[in-house]
Coordinates of C-alpha atoms (C1' of nucleotides) in Angstrom, one line a residue:
Chain A
M1 CA 38.5 -32.3 25.0
Y2 CA 38.7 -33.3 28.6
A3 CA 35.7 -34.1 30.8
D4 CA 35.4 -31.5 33.5
L5 CA 38.2 -32.3 36.0
G6 CA 36.1 -30.9 38.8
E7 CA 33.8 -33.9 38.5
V8 CA 36.2 -36.1 40.3
L9 CA 35.9 -34.0 43.5
P10 CA 32.4 -35.0 44.7
R11 CA 33.2 -38.6 43.9
L12 CA 35.9 -38.4 46.5
G13 CA 33.8 -36.6 49.0
L14 CA 35.5 -33.3 48.3
R15 CA 33.5 -30.2 47.6
R16 CA 33.8 -28.3 44.4
T17 CA 35.2 -25.0 45.6
V18 CA 36.7 -22.2 43.6
P19 CA 40.2 -22.7 44.8
R20 CA 40.2 -26.4 43.9
L21 CA 38.7 -25.9 40.5
L22 CA 41.2 -23.1 39.7
I23 CA 44.1 -25.3 40.8
L24 CA 42.9 -28.2 38.6
D25 CA 42.3 -25.9 35.6
I26 CA 45.8 -24.4 35.9
L27 CA 47.5 -27.7 36.2
R28 CA 45.6 -28.9 33.1
E29 CA 46.4 -25.8 31.1
Q30 CA 50.1 -25.8 32.0
A31 CA 50.3 -29.6 31.6
T32 CA 53.3 -29.7 33.9
H33 CA 54.3 -29.7 37.6
L34 CA 54.2 -26.6 39.7
S35 CA 55.1 -25.7 43.2
A36 CA 52.4 -24.6 45.6
L37 CA 53.8 -21.1 45.6
R38 CA 53.9 -20.8 41.9
L39 CA 50.4 -22.3 41.8
H40 CA 49.3 -19.7 44.3
T41 CA 50.6 -16.9 42.1
L42 CA 48.7 -18.2 39.1
V43 CA 45.5 -18.8 41.2
S44 CA 45.8 -15.3 42.6
S45 CA 45.9 -13.8 39.1
L46 CA 42.4 -15.3 38.6
C47 CA 41.0 -14.7 42.0
E48 CA 43.2 -12.5 44.2
T49 CA 41.6 -13.3 47.5
I50 CA 42.6 -16.9 47.6
N51 CA 45.2 -17.5 50.3
V52 CA 48.5 -19.4 50.1
S53 CA 47.5 -21.7 52.9
T54 CA 44.4 -22.7 51.0
V55 CA 46.5 -23.7 48.0
Y56 CA 48.8 -25.7 50.3
R57 CA 45.8 -27.4 52.0
N58 CA 44.2 -28.2 48.7
V59 CA 47.2 -29.6 46.8
S60 CA 47.8 -31.7 49.9
V61 CA 44.3 -33.1 50.2
M62 CA 44.0 -33.7 46.4
T63 CA 47.4 -35.5 46.5
R64 CA 46.2 -37.7 49.3
R65 CA 43.1 -38.5 47.4
G66 CA 45.0 -39.4 44.2
V67 CA 43.8 -36.5 42.1
L68 CA 47.3 -35.0 42.0
H69 CA 50.7 -36.4 42.6
S70 CA 53.7 -34.7 43.9
I71 CA 57.5 -34.9 43.6
D72 CA 60.2 -33.3 45.7
H73 CA 62.7 -31.2 43.9
A74 CA 65.3 -28.7 45.0
G75 CA 63.8 -28.1 48.4
E76 CA 60.2 -27.7 47.2
T77 CA 57.3 -29.9 46.3
L78 CA 55.9 -29.9 42.7
F79 CA 52.3 -30.9 42.0
G80 CA 50.8 -32.2 38.8
L81 CA 47.6 -34.0 37.7
A82 CA 47.8 -37.7 38.4
V83 CA 47.6 -39.4 35.0
A84 CA 49.2 -42.6 33.7
P85 CA 52.0 -43.9 35.9
H86 CA 55.2 -42.3 35.0
H87 CA 58.6 -41.1 36.2
H88 CA 60.2 -37.7 36.0
L89 CA 63.3 -36.4 34.4
I90 CA 64.4 -33.0 35.6
C91 CA 67.1 -31.1 33.8
R92 CA 69.7 -29.8 36.2
R93 CA 70.6 -26.9 33.9
C94 CA 67.3 -25.5 32.8
G95 CA 64.8 -27.2 35.2
T96 CA 62.7 -28.6 32.4
L97 CA 60.6 -31.5 33.6
V98 CA 59.9 -34.4 31.2
E99 CA 57.7 -37.4 31.9
L100 CA 58.8 -40.9 31.3
P101 CA 56.3 -43.8 31.0
A102 CA 56.6 -46.0 34.0
D103 CA 57.5 -49.2 32.2
H104 CA 60.7 -47.7 30.9
L105 CA 62.3 -48.3 34.3
S106 CA 61.0 -51.8 34.9
E107 CA 64.2 -53.6 34.0
A108 CA 66.0 -51.1 36.2
A109 CA 63.7 -52.1 39.0
A110 CA 64.5 -55.7 38.5
A111 CA 68.2 -55.0 38.6
V112 CA 67.9 -53.0 41.8
M113 CA 65.8 -55.7 43.4
A114 CA 68.4 -58.4 42.5
C115 CA 71.3 -56.3 43.8
S116 CA 69.9 -54.8 46.9
G117 CA 66.5 -56.4 47.7
F118 CA 65.0 -53.0 47.5
A119 CA 61.6 -52.7 45.8
M120 CA 61.7 -49.5 43.7
D121 CA 58.4 -47.7 43.4
A122 CA 57.0 -48.5 40.0
D123 CA 56.2 -44.8 39.3
G124 CA 57.0 -41.4 40.6
Q125 CA 60.7 -41.6 40.6
V126 CA 62.6 -38.4 39.9
L127 CA 65.8 -38.6 37.9
S128 CA 68.1 -35.8 37.2
G129 CA 70.3 -35.1 34.2
H130 CA 70.4 -32.9 31.1
C131 CA 67.7 -32.5 28.6
R132 CA 68.5 -32.8 24.9
R133 CA 68.8 -29.1 24.4
C134 CA 71.1 -28.5 27.4
R135 CA 73.4 -31.3 26.4
H136 CA 74.4 -29.2 23.4
A137 CA 75.2 -26.1 25.3
Chain B
M1 CA 92.2 -48.1 58.4
Y2 CA 91.5 -44.9 56.5
A3 CA 94.1 -42.2 55.7
D4 CA 93.2 -39.1 57.6
L5 CA 90.3 -37.6 55.8
G6 CA 91.3 -34.1 56.9
E7 CA 94.3 -34.3 54.5
V8 CA 92.1 -33.6 51.5
L9 CA 91.2 -30.2 52.8
P10 CA 94.6 -28.3 52.3
R11 CA 94.8 -29.9 48.9
L12 CA 91.6 -28.1 48.0
G13 CA 92.7 -24.8 49.5
L14 CA 90.5 -25.4 52.6
R15 CA 91.8 -24.9 56.1
R16 CA 91.7 -27.8 58.5
T17 CA 89.4 -26.4 61.2
V18 CA 87.8 -28.2 64.1
P19 CA 84.2 -28.0 62.6
R20 CA 85.4 -29.5 59.3
L21 CA 87.4 -32.3 60.9
L22 CA 84.5 -33.2 63.2
I23 CA 82.0 -33.3 60.3
L24 CA 84.3 -35.6 58.3
D25 CA 84.9 -37.8 61.2
I26 CA 81.2 -38.2 62.0
L27 CA 80.3 -38.9 58.4
R28 CA 83.0 -41.6 58.3
E29 CA 81.9 -43.2 61.5
Q30 CA 78.3 -43.2 60.7
A31 CA 79.0 -44.3 57.1
T32 CA 75.7 -42.9 56.0
H33 CA 74.0 -39.7 54.9
L34 CA 73.0 -37.1 57.5
S35 CA 71.1 -33.8 57.4
A36 CA 73.0 -30.7 58.3
L37 CA 70.8 -30.4 61.4
R38 CA 71.5 -33.9 62.6
L39 CA 75.2 -33.4 61.8
H40 CA 75.1 -30.3 64.0
T41 CA 73.6 -32.2 66.9
L42 CA 76.4 -34.8 66.6
V43 CA 79.1 -32.1 66.2
S44 CA 77.7 -30.3 69.2
S45 CA 78.0 -33.3 71.4
L46 CA 81.7 -33.2 70.7
C47 CA 82.2 -29.5 70.7
E48 CA 79.2 -27.6 71.9
T49 CA 80.3 -24.1 70.8
I50 CA 80.1 -24.9 67.1
N51 CA 77.2 -23.1 65.5
V52 CA 74.6 -24.5 63.1
S53 CA 75.4 -22.0 60.4
T54 CA 79.0 -23.2 60.5
V55 CA 77.9 -26.7 59.8
Y56 CA 75.7 -25.5 56.9
R57 CA 78.5 -23.4 55.4
N58 CA 80.9 -26.3 55.7
V59 CA 78.8 -29.0 54.2
S60 CA 78.0 -26.6 51.5
V61 CA 81.6 -25.7 50.7
M62 CA 82.8 -29.3 51.0
T63 CA 80.1 -30.4 48.7
R64 CA 81.1 -27.8 46.1
R65 CA 84.7 -29.0 46.3
G66 CA 83.7 -32.6 45.9
V67 CA 84.6 -33.9 49.4
L68 CA 81.0 -34.5 50.2
H69 CA 78.0 -35.1 48.0
S70 CA 74.4 -34.3 48.8
I71 CA 70.9 -35.6 48.1
D72 CA 67.6 -34.0 48.6
H73 CA 65.0 -35.9 50.5
A74 CA 61.7 -35.1 52.1
G75 CA 62.4 -31.3 52.4
E76 CA 65.9 -31.6 53.7
T77 CA 69.4 -32.2 52.3
L78 CA 71.4 -35.2 53.3
F79 CA 75.2 -35.2 53.1
G80 CA 77.7 -38.0 52.9
L81 CA 81.3 -38.6 52.0
A82 CA 81.9 -38.6 48.3
V83 CA 83.1 -42.1 47.5
A84 CA 82.7 -44.3 44.5
P85 CA 79.9 -43.1 42.1
H86 CA 76.6 -44.5 43.3
H87 CA 72.9 -43.9 43.4
H88 CA 70.6 -44.0 46.5
L89 CA 67.6 -46.0 47.4
I90 CA 65.5 -44.5 50.2
C91 CA 62.8 -46.5 51.9
R92 CA 59.6 -44.5 52.1
R93 CA 58.5 -46.4 55.2
C94 CA 61.5 -46.4 57.5
G95 CA 63.8 -43.9 55.8
T96 CA 66.7 -46.3 55.5
L97 CA 69.2 -45.2 52.8
V98 CA 71.0 -47.8 50.7
E99 CA 73.7 -47.1 48.2
L100 CA 73.6 -48.7 44.7
P101 CA 76.8 -48.9 42.6
A102 CA 76.4 -46.5 39.7
D103 CA 76.7 -49.1 36.9
H104 CA 73.5 -50.8 38.0
L105 CA 71.5 -48.1 36.3
S106 CA 73.5 -47.8 33.1
E107 CA 71.0 -49.8 31.0
A108 CA 68.2 -47.7 32.5
A109 CA 70.1 -44.6 31.4
A110 CA 70.4 -46.0 27.9
A111 CA 66.6 -46.7 27.8
V112 CA 65.9 -43.2 29.0
M113 CA 68.1 -41.6 26.4
A114 CA 66.5 -43.6 23.6
C115 CA 63.0 -42.7 24.7
S116 CA 63.4 -39.1 25.6
G117 CA 66.8 -37.8 24.6
F118 CA 67.5 -37.1 28.2
A119 CA 71.0 -37.8 29.5
M120 CA 70.5 -39.2 33.0
D121 CA 73.2 -38.3 35.5
A122 CA 75.5 -41.4 35.8
D123 CA 75.5 -41.1 39.6
G124 CA 73.7 -39.5 42.5
Q125 CA 70.1 -40.5 41.5
V126 CA 67.7 -40.9 44.4
L127 CA 65.2 -43.7 44.0
S128 CA 62.3 -44.4 46.4
G129 CA 60.7 -47.6 47.3
H130 CA 60.7 -50.1 50.1
C131 CA 63.6 -51.9 51.7
R132 CA 63.7 -55.6 52.1
R133 CA 62.6 -55.4 55.7
C134 CA 59.7 -53.1 55.1
R135 CA 58.4 -55.1 52.2
H136 CA 57.4 -57.8 54.7
A137 CA 55.6 -55.5 57.1
Chain C
dT1 C1' 21.8 -26.8 59.0
dT2 C1' 25.7 -29.2 59.4
dT3 C1' 30.2 -29.9 58.1
dC4 C1' 33.8 -28.8 55.2
dG5 C1' 36.7 -25.1 53.5
dT6 C1' 38.4 -20.7 53.8
dG7 C1' 41.1 -16.3 55.0
dC8 C1' 44.1 -14.5 58.1
dA9 C1' 47.9 -14.3 61.1
dA10 C1' 51.2 -16.4 63.6
dA11 C1' 54.3 -20.4 64.1
dT12 C1' 57.5 -23.9 62.4
dG13 C1' 61.5 -26.1 60.3
dG14 C1' 65.3 -26.1 57.2
dT15 C1' 68.6 -23.0 55.5
dT16 C1' 71.1 -18.5 54.4
dT17 C1' 73.3 -14.1 55.4
dG18 C1' 75.7 -9.7 57.5
dC19 C1' 78.9 -8.6 60.5
dA20 C1' 82.5 -8.2 63.7
dG21 C1' 85.9 -11.1 65.9
dT22 C1' 89.4 -15.1 65.7
dG23 C1' 92.5 -18.6 64.5
dG24 C1' 94.9 -21.2 60.6
dC25 C1' 98.8 -20.8 57.6
Chain D
dG1 C1' 99.7 -10.4 59.5
dC2 C1' 96.4 -11.6 56.3
dC3 C1' 92.3 -13.6 55.1
dA4 C1' 89.6 -17.7 55.4
dC5 C1' 86.6 -19.2 58.9
dT6 C1' 83.8 -18.7 62.9
dG7 C1' 79.8 -17.5 66.3
dC8 C1' 75.9 -15.0 66.8
dA9 C1' 71.6 -13.0 65.6
dA10 C1' 68.5 -12.0 62.4
dA11 C1' 66.5 -12.8 57.9
dC12 C1' 64.5 -16.1 54.5
dC13 C1' 61.7 -19.4 52.2
dA14 C1' 58.6 -23.2 51.9
dT15 C1' 55.1 -25.1 54.5
dT16 C1' 51.8 -25.8 58.6
dT17 C1' 48.5 -24.7 62.1
dG18 C1' 44.8 -22.5 65.2
dC19 C1' 40.9 -20.1 64.9
dA20 C1' 36.5 -17.9 63.8
dC21 C1' 33.9 -17.0 59.8
dG22 C1' 31.5 -18.4 55.4
dA23 C1' 29.7 -21.3 52.1
dA24 C1' 28.8 -26.2 49.7
dA25 C1' 25.7 -30.1 50.4

DNA sequence: TTTCGTGCAAATGGTTTGCAGTGGC
DNA sequence: GCCACTGCAAACCATTTGCACGAAA
């Protein structure tokens, strides 16, 4: 279904190591954003010798190289596979994270620019609110 | 110019204590958002015996009671006086924080709702980008 | 064989908590 | 005088770093 995600590593001058491949696999399987700590728990369940600091170093390096992207939320950083440009909607009640295609905020960006001269990032914004389910509870 | 900010405290069942009044004064003077730690530094310069934990407890309680509001940014929490509903624009380059009147994102909220069923909070969003000055550097 | 990555342990930075004492109302 | 609030010290949690060993290329 997907080409092997690990293939991107050598192209970026990164070695294909067990921790990195596991991190990529898990993020692909979960298809969502995870904190480094949560990622470490999941990685550990597959290979228990892998250290937290290794997970931190790797999500950091893979984010810098564009394989992953990160968002700050509630005092921690969440990581996910870098796919099409998108924003994030996080439910303040249940924590659910929804992705929103980047172009849905382009008029908002124009409005912001007009009002404040501020150039909003075209992707990676994190918006909070309530998901459909929690709105009815 | 302003009515004494401290007056809101008794109305909320909070005592008017030195740490609280200093925090409110500083936030009014600076007219921006500050981290608890930065706030503590400024508070200390006026009353050096006040402890960090007191600052943390107070910004927390005043936020819960609606006197302040807080935003998460880069691994720390920033606090400001709760005034008219607004969003925040943070410059990723210089850290400058700009306030954006809440209604400027109302069409964006409608677009988000239509696309994802997600009810964006009507204020308190934090958007990242580049401020006018940094766009030219 | 030469870097790059890793595990480990210790340090860091922001924030929270338990407790005994104190000052606001 | 009662209880909310405080200072202090220690704990906590996410994250980072120094170092010597081990493994990808």
